[in-house]
Amino acid sequence: QSLPSQSQLLNIAKELLQTEEAYVKRLNLLDQVFCAHLTEVGIPTDVITGIFSNISCIYRFHHQFLLPELHTRITQEWSRNPRIGDILQKLAPFLKMYGEYVKNFDRAMDLVSTWMQRSANFKTTVQNIQKQDVCGNLTLQHHMLEPVQRIPRYELLLKDYLKKLPDGAPDRKYAEKSSVSVQRKTIVRKIMEKKRKGGVEI
């Protein structure tokens, strides 16, 4: 294995880790801040569920499982075990959670708009959180889009990783399997988008 490809693989792995860390912060913001505060101020449970769907499951999975595994592998074990495909392959069964979130997404956006107009309590709570530094001047709706965009990012990183991975690398079969799982989810998302535009019925 040539050294340039090894350092390129490490760079891709580091990019995956950095983007995963940033993503987990966003999920924390959605679940532990927006969702928790709106629940505290008495917004009805069905509205909370309608907006945040299964975000707490998605957050728990990334926060407790995927991010720690990637962190250990990339910061501590890389020199003796330079691979990420085996970890990402374990992601596959959990990608189903994203299907639910994406399916619910349009309705969630509508609910946010409706409740921003309907409830002063809802509006004030959301606006107060949006003013915090952690929000980076972005709206609740912007943060809600993150999980929808995350799967295609895995797909791009995996494609790049596979291009740099030598043919006989032990990680190849894992990375290829992960790539197929992620692509399937991205295809589902594209179908949902077409459906949203009125082009396709599922």
PDB file of C-alpha atoms in Angstrom:
ATOM      1  CA  GLN A   1       0.000   0.000   0.000  1.00  0.00           C
ATOM      2  CA  SER A   2       1.539   3.275  -1.052  1.00  0.00           C
ATOM      3  CA  LEU A   3       1.975   5.938   1.589  1.00  0.00           C
ATOM      4  CA  PRO A   4       0.143   8.650  -0.370  1.00  0.00           C
ATOM      5  CA  SER A   5      -3.009   6.517  -0.474  1.00  0.00           C
ATOM      6  CA  GLN A   6      -2.649   5.768   3.257  1.00  0.00           C
ATOM      7  CA  SER A   7      -2.495   9.452   4.135  1.00  0.00           C
ATOM      8  CA  GLN A   8      -5.391  10.208   1.763  1.00  0.00           C
ATOM      9  CA  LEU A   9      -7.455   7.494   3.456  1.00  0.00           C
ATOM     10  CA  LEU A  10      -6.641   8.970   6.854  1.00  0.00           C
ATOM     11  CA  ASN A  11      -7.685  12.424   5.603  1.00  0.00           C
ATOM     12  CA  ILE A  12     -11.054  11.048   4.488  1.00  0.00           C
ATOM     13  CA  ALA A  13     -11.456   9.254   7.829  1.00  0.00           C
ATOM     14  CA  LYS A  14     -10.655  12.499   9.677  1.00  0.00           C
ATOM     15  CA  GLU A  15     -13.172  14.385   7.575  1.00  0.00           C
ATOM     16  CA  LEU A  16     -15.774  11.757   8.422  1.00  0.00           C
ATOM     17  CA  LEU A  17     -14.989  12.140  12.126  1.00  0.00           C
ATOM     18  CA  GLN A  18     -15.076  15.952  12.061  1.00  0.00           C
ATOM     19  CA  THR A  19     -18.370  16.072  10.167  1.00  0.00           C
ATOM     20  CA  GLU A  20     -19.817  13.400  12.493  1.00  0.00           C
ATOM     21  CA  GLU A  21     -18.848  15.472  15.556  1.00  0.00           C
ATOM     22  CA  ALA A  22     -20.530  18.551  14.073  1.00  0.00           C
ATOM     23  CA  TYR A  23     -23.581  16.484  13.125  1.00  0.00           C
ATOM     24  CA  VAL A  24     -23.981  15.057  16.638  1.00  0.00           C
ATOM     25  CA  LYS A  25     -23.940  18.637  18.001  1.00  0.00           C
ATOM     26  CA  ARG A  26     -26.808  19.483  15.626  1.00  0.00           C
ATOM     27  CA  LEU A  27     -28.762  16.405  16.700  1.00  0.00           C
ATOM     28  CA  ASN A  28     -28.154  17.329  20.337  1.00  0.00           C
ATOM     29  CA  LEU A  29     -29.526  20.782  19.616  1.00  0.00           C
ATOM     30  CA  LEU A  30     -32.677  19.360  18.005  1.00  0.00           C
ATOM     31  CA  ASP A  31     -33.329  16.698  20.635  1.00  0.00           C
ATOM     32  CA  GLN A  32     -31.933  18.030  23.912  1.00  0.00           C
ATOM     33  CA  VAL A  33     -32.580  21.739  23.341  1.00  0.00           C
ATOM     34  CA  PHE A  34     -35.441  22.488  20.913  1.00  0.00           C
ATOM     35  CA  CYS A  35     -37.478  19.346  21.614  1.00  0.00           C
ATOM     36  CA  ALA A  36     -36.824  19.406  25.392  1.00  0.00           C
ATOM     37  CA  HIS A  37     -37.647  23.129  25.807  1.00  0.00           C
ATOM     38  CA  LEU A  38     -40.827  22.953  23.736  1.00  0.00           C
ATOM     39  CA  THR A  39     -41.951  19.973  25.827  1.00  0.00           C
ATOM     40  CA  GLU A  40     -41.183  21.928  29.042  1.00  0.00           C
ATOM     41  CA  VAL A  41     -43.317  24.895  27.994  1.00  0.00           C
ATOM     42  CA  GLY A  42     -46.284  22.598  27.435  1.00  0.00           C
ATOM     43  CA  ILE A  43     -46.520  22.226  23.651  1.00  0.00           C
ATOM     44  CA  PRO A  44     -48.797  19.166  23.079  1.00  0.00           C
ATOM     45  CA  THR A  45     -47.001  15.826  22.732  1.00  0.00           C
ATOM     46  CA  ASP A  46     -48.541  15.040  19.340  1.00  0.00           C
ATOM     47  CA  VAL A  47     -47.183  18.332  17.973  1.00  0.00           C
ATOM     48  CA  ILE A  48     -43.718  17.596  19.398  1.00  0.00           C
ATOM     49  CA  THR A  49     -43.770  14.116  17.822  1.00  0.00           C
ATOM     50  CA  GLY A  50     -45.101  15.547  14.569  1.00  0.00           C
ATOM     51  CA  ILE A  51     -42.179  17.979  14.373  1.00  0.00           C
ATOM     52  CA  PHE A  52     -39.274  15.963  15.771  1.00  0.00           C
ATOM     53  CA  SER A  53     -40.391  12.495  14.670  1.00  0.00           C
ATOM     54  CA  ASN A  54     -37.778   9.937  15.856  1.00  0.00           C
ATOM     55  CA  ILE A  55     -34.918  12.437  16.215  1.00  0.00           C
ATOM     56  CA  SER A  56     -34.084  11.186  19.728  1.00  0.00           C
ATOM     57  CA  CYS A  57     -33.403   7.647  18.367  1.00  0.00           C
ATOM     58  CA  ILE A  58     -31.218   9.094  15.611  1.00  0.00           C
ATOM     59  CA  TYR A  59     -29.372  11.250  18.159  1.00  0.00           C
ATOM     60  CA  ARG A  60     -28.822   8.343  20.573  1.00  0.00           C
ATOM     61  CA  PHE A  61     -27.475   6.103  17.820  1.00  0.00           C
ATOM     62  CA  HIS A  62     -24.911   8.657  16.591  1.00  0.00           C
ATOM     63  CA  HIS A  63     -24.002  10.007  20.038  1.00  0.00           C
ATOM     64  CA  GLN A  64     -23.674   6.700  21.913  1.00  0.00           C
ATOM     65  CA  PHE A  65     -22.583   4.369  19.150  1.00  0.00           C
ATOM     66  CA  LEU A  66     -21.312   5.666  15.824  1.00  0.00           C
ATOM     67  CA  LEU A  67     -19.350   8.745  16.947  1.00  0.00           C
ATOM     68  CA  PRO A  68     -17.508   6.995  19.850  1.00  0.00           C
ATOM     69  CA  GLU A  69     -16.561   4.054  17.569  1.00  0.00           C
ATOM     70  CA  LEU A  70     -15.261   6.360  14.839  1.00  0.00           C
ATOM     71  CA  HIS A  71     -13.430   8.496  17.395  1.00  0.00           C
ATOM     72  CA  THR A  72     -11.628   5.520  18.964  1.00  0.00           C
ATOM     73  CA  ARG A  73     -10.726   4.026  15.588  1.00  0.00           C
ATOM     74  CA  ILE A  74      -9.475   7.237  13.955  1.00  0.00           C
ATOM     75  CA  THR A  75      -7.694   8.861  16.917  1.00  0.00           C
ATOM     76  CA  GLN A  76      -6.313   5.781  18.738  1.00  0.00           C
ATOM     77  CA  GLU A  77      -6.307   2.642  16.581  1.00  0.00           C
ATOM     78  CA  TRP A  78      -5.643   3.903  13.058  1.00  0.00           C
ATOM     79  CA  SER A  79      -1.931   2.987  12.944  1.00  0.00           C
ATOM     80  CA  ARG A  80      -2.722  -0.697  13.528  1.00  0.00           C
ATOM     81  CA  ASN A  81      -6.252  -0.876  12.090  1.00  0.00           C
ATOM     82  CA  PRO A  82      -6.650   1.740   9.350  1.00  0.00           C
ATOM     83  CA  ARG A  83     -10.248   1.256   8.251  1.00  0.00           C
ATOM     84  CA  ILE A  84     -13.773   2.651   8.612  1.00  0.00           C
ATOM     85  CA  GLY A  85     -15.838   0.364   6.359  1.00  0.00           C
ATOM     86  CA  ASP A  86     -16.392  -2.202   9.110  1.00  0.00           C
ATOM     87  CA  ILE A  87     -17.848   0.478  11.424  1.00  0.00           C
ATOM     88  CA  LEU A  88     -20.008   2.043   8.728  1.00  0.00           C
ATOM     89  CA  GLN A  89     -21.306  -1.361   7.710  1.00  0.00           C
ATOM     90  CA  LYS A  90     -22.900  -1.622  11.163  1.00  0.00           C
ATOM     91  CA  LEU A  91     -24.760   1.574  10.305  1.00  0.00           C
ATOM     92  CA  ALA A  92     -26.923  -0.218   7.733  1.00  0.00           C
ATOM     93  CA  PRO A  93     -29.678  -1.544  10.044  1.00  0.00           C
ATOM     94  CA  PHE A  94     -30.002   1.859  11.700  1.00  0.00           C
ATOM     95  CA  LEU A  95     -30.541   3.736   8.439  1.00  0.00           C
ATOM     96  CA  LYS A  96     -34.209   2.700   8.587  1.00  0.00           C
ATOM     97  CA  MET A  97     -34.663   5.416  11.220  1.00  0.00           C
ATOM     98  CA  TYR A  98     -33.889   7.992   8.564  1.00  0.00           C
ATOM     99  CA  GLY A  99     -36.689   6.681   6.351  1.00  0.00           C
ATOM    100  CA  GLU A 100     -39.199   7.572   9.057  1.00  0.00           C
ATOM    101  CA  TYR A 101     -37.672  11.008   9.607  1.00  0.00           C
ATOM    102  CA  VAL A 102     -37.576  11.847   5.886  1.00  0.00           C
ATOM    103  CA  LYS A 103     -41.150  10.629   5.322  1.00  0.00           C
ATOM    104  CA  ASN A 104     -42.344  12.894   8.120  1.00  0.00           C
ATOM    105  CA  PHE A 105     -40.231  15.880   7.061  1.00  0.00           C
ATOM    106  CA  ASP A 106     -42.738  17.914   4.998  1.00  0.00           C
ATOM    107  CA  ARG A 107     -45.414  17.578   7.645  1.00  0.00           C
ATOM    108  CA  ALA A 108     -42.877  18.584  10.310  1.00  0.00           C
ATOM    109  CA  MET A 109     -41.982  21.757   8.378  1.00  0.00           C
ATOM    110  CA  ASP A 110     -45.672  22.643   8.000  1.00  0.00           C
ATOM    111  CA  LEU A 111     -46.256  22.124  11.715  1.00  0.00           C
ATOM    112  CA  VAL A 112     -43.379  24.457  12.632  1.00  0.00           C
ATOM    113  CA  SER A 113     -44.822  27.198  10.380  1.00  0.00           C
ATOM    114  CA  THR A 114     -48.350  26.694  11.743  1.00  0.00           C
ATOM    115  CA  TRP A 115     -47.272  26.743  15.387  1.00  0.00           C
ATOM    116  CA  MET A 116     -44.987  29.758  14.909  1.00  0.00           C
ATOM    117  CA  GLN A 117     -48.162  31.613  13.887  1.00  0.00           C
ATOM    118  CA  ARG A 118     -50.614  29.915  16.239  1.00  0.00           C
ATOM    119  CA  SER A 119     -48.751  29.871  19.550  1.00  0.00           C
ATOM    120  CA  ALA A 120     -46.864  32.767  21.134  1.00  0.00           C
ATOM    121  CA  ASN A 121     -45.378  30.269  23.592  1.00  0.00           C
ATOM    122  CA  PHE A 122     -43.997  28.133  20.763  1.00  0.00           C
ATOM    123  CA  LYS A 123     -42.686  31.131  18.830  1.00  0.00           C
ATOM    124  CA  THR A 124     -40.952  32.747  21.838  1.00  0.00           C
ATOM    125  CA  THR A 125     -39.303  29.455  22.866  1.00  0.00           C
ATOM    126  CA  VAL A 126     -38.011  28.776  19.342  1.00  0.00           C
ATOM    127  CA  GLN A 127     -36.795  32.358  18.865  1.00  0.00           C
ATOM    128  CA  ASN A 128     -34.990  32.386  22.219  1.00  0.00           C
ATOM    129  CA  ILE A 129     -33.110  29.206  21.301  1.00  0.00           C
ATOM    130  CA  GLN A 130     -32.319  30.541  17.810  1.00  0.00           C
ATOM    131  CA  LYS A 131     -30.634  33.575  19.415  1.00  0.00           C
ATOM    132  CA  GLN A 132     -28.140  31.351  21.234  1.00  0.00           C
ATOM    133  CA  ASP A 133     -24.602  31.024  19.849  1.00  0.00           C
ATOM    134  CA  VAL A 134     -24.999  27.265  19.512  1.00  0.00           C
ATOM    135  CA  CYS A 135     -27.570  27.865  16.746  1.00  0.00           C
ATOM    136  CA  GLY A 136     -25.105  29.847  14.639  1.00  0.00           C
ATOM    137  CA  ASN A 137     -27.865  32.265  13.525  1.00  0.00           C
ATOM    138  CA  LEU A 138     -29.759  29.414  11.861  1.00  0.00           C
ATOM    139  CA  THR A 139     -33.442  28.617  12.225  1.00  0.00           C
ATOM    140  CA  LEU A 140     -35.056  25.501  13.673  1.00  0.00           C
ATOM    141  CA  GLN A 141     -36.098  24.498  10.132  1.00  0.00           C
ATOM    142  CA  HIS A 142     -32.498  24.744   8.942  1.00  0.00           C
ATOM    143  CA  HIS A 143     -31.326  22.418  11.717  1.00  0.00           C
ATOM    144  CA  MET A 144     -34.178  20.003  10.966  1.00  0.00           C
ATOM    145  CA  LEU A 145     -32.814  19.622   7.445  1.00  0.00           C
ATOM    146  CA  GLU A 146     -29.478  18.227   8.712  1.00  0.00           C
ATOM    147  CA  PRO A 147     -30.562  14.570   9.116  1.00  0.00           C
ATOM    148  CA  VAL A 148     -32.060  14.658   5.604  1.00  0.00           C
ATOM    149  CA  GLN A 149     -28.703  15.810   4.220  1.00  0.00           C
ATOM    150  CA  ARG A 150     -26.460  13.549   6.291  1.00  0.00           C
ATOM    151  CA  ILE A 151     -26.926  10.235   4.430  1.00  0.00           C
ATOM    152  CA  PRO A 152     -25.856  11.652   1.024  1.00  0.00           C
ATOM    153  CA  ARG A 153     -22.735  13.010   2.757  1.00  0.00           C
ATOM    154  CA  TYR A 154     -21.835   9.513   3.951  1.00  0.00           C
ATOM    155  CA  GLU A 155     -22.356   8.359   0.387  1.00  0.00           C
ATOM    156  CA  LEU A 156     -19.917  10.946  -1.020  1.00  0.00           C
ATOM    157  CA  LEU A 157     -17.270  10.240   1.630  1.00  0.00           C
ATOM    158  CA  LEU A 158     -17.537   6.492   1.035  1.00  0.00           C
ATOM    159  CA  LYS A 159     -17.217   6.948  -2.738  1.00  0.00           C
ATOM    160  CA  ASP A 160     -14.078   8.998  -2.215  1.00  0.00           C
ATOM    161  CA  TYR A 161     -12.734   6.452   0.296  1.00  0.00           C
ATOM    162  CA  LEU A 162     -13.347   3.523  -2.083  1.00  0.00           C
ATOM    163  CA  LYS A 163     -11.544   5.354  -4.905  1.00  0.00           C
ATOM    164  CA  LYS A 164      -8.419   5.657  -2.756  1.00  0.00           C
ATOM    165  CA  LEU A 165      -8.650   2.167  -1.263  1.00  0.00           C
ATOM    166  CA  PRO A 166      -6.322  -0.405  -2.878  1.00  0.00           C
ATOM    167  CA  ASP A 167      -8.098  -3.394  -4.459  1.00  0.00           C
ATOM    168  CA  GLY A 168      -6.838  -5.988  -1.996  1.00  0.00           C
ATOM    169  CA  ALA A 169      -7.493  -3.889   1.130  1.00  0.00           C
ATOM    170  CA  PRO A 170      -9.247  -5.821   3.912  1.00  0.00           C
ATOM    171  CA  ASP A 171     -11.663  -2.922   4.356  1.00  0.00           C
ATOM    172  CA  ARG A 172     -12.878  -2.983   0.742  1.00  0.00           C
ATOM    173  CA  LYS A 173     -15.722  -5.475   1.139  1.00  0.00           C
ATOM    174  CA  TYR A 174     -17.018  -3.653   4.247  1.00  0.00           C
ATOM    175  CA  ALA A 175     -16.772  -0.245   2.615  1.00  0.00           C
ATOM    176  CA  GLU A 176     -18.545  -1.524  -0.501  1.00  0.00           C
ATOM    177  CA  LYS A 177     -21.372  -3.031   1.561  1.00  0.00           C
ATOM    178  CA  SER A 178     -21.751   0.225   3.520  1.00  0.00           C
ATOM    179  CA  SER A 179     -21.784   2.171   0.284  1.00  0.00           C
ATOM    180  CA  VAL A 180     -24.619   0.028  -1.121  1.00  0.00           C
ATOM    181  CA  SER A 181     -26.698   0.427   2.083  1.00  0.00           C
ATOM    182  CA  VAL A 182     -26.190   4.182   2.095  1.00  0.00           C
ATOM    183  CA  GLN A 183     -26.996   4.471  -1.619  1.00  0.00           C
ATOM    184  CA  ARG A 184     -30.269   2.630  -1.078  1.00  0.00           C
ATOM    185  CA  LYS A 185     -31.274   5.161   1.549  1.00  0.00           C
ATOM    186  CA  THR A 186     -30.260   8.042  -0.728  1.00  0.00           C
ATOM    187  CA  ILE A 187     -32.405   6.554  -3.490  1.00  0.00           C
ATOM    188  CA  VAL A 188     -35.353   6.416  -1.056  1.00  0.00           C
ATOM    189  CA  ARG A 189     -34.779  10.087  -0.283  1.00  0.00           C
ATOM    190  CA  LYS A 190     -34.713  10.983  -3.985  1.00  0.00           C
ATOM    191  CA  ILE A 191     -37.989   9.139  -4.529  1.00  0.00           C
ATOM    192  CA  MET A 192     -39.500  11.052  -1.600  1.00  0.00           C
ATOM    193  CA  GLU A 193     -38.348  14.324  -3.162  1.00  0.00           C
ATOM    194  CA  LYS A 194     -39.907  13.407  -6.502  1.00  0.00           C
ATOM    195  CA  LYS A 195     -43.084  12.449  -4.719  1.00  0.00           C
ATOM    196  CA  ARG A 196     -43.028  15.812  -2.972  1.00  0.00           C
ATOM    197  CA  LYS A 197     -42.818  17.527  -6.359  1.00  0.00           C
ATOM    198  CA  GLY A 198     -45.731  15.399  -7.500  1.00  0.00           C
ATOM    199  CA  GLY A 199     -43.737  13.261  -9.896  1.00  0.00           C
ATOM    200  CA  VAL A 200     -43.861   9.791  -8.408  1.00  0.00           C
ATOM    201  CA  GLU A 201     -46.256   7.823  -6.238  1.00  0.00           C
ATOM    202  CA  ILE A 202     -44.761   5.424  -3.731  1.00  0.00           C
TER     203      ILE A 202
END
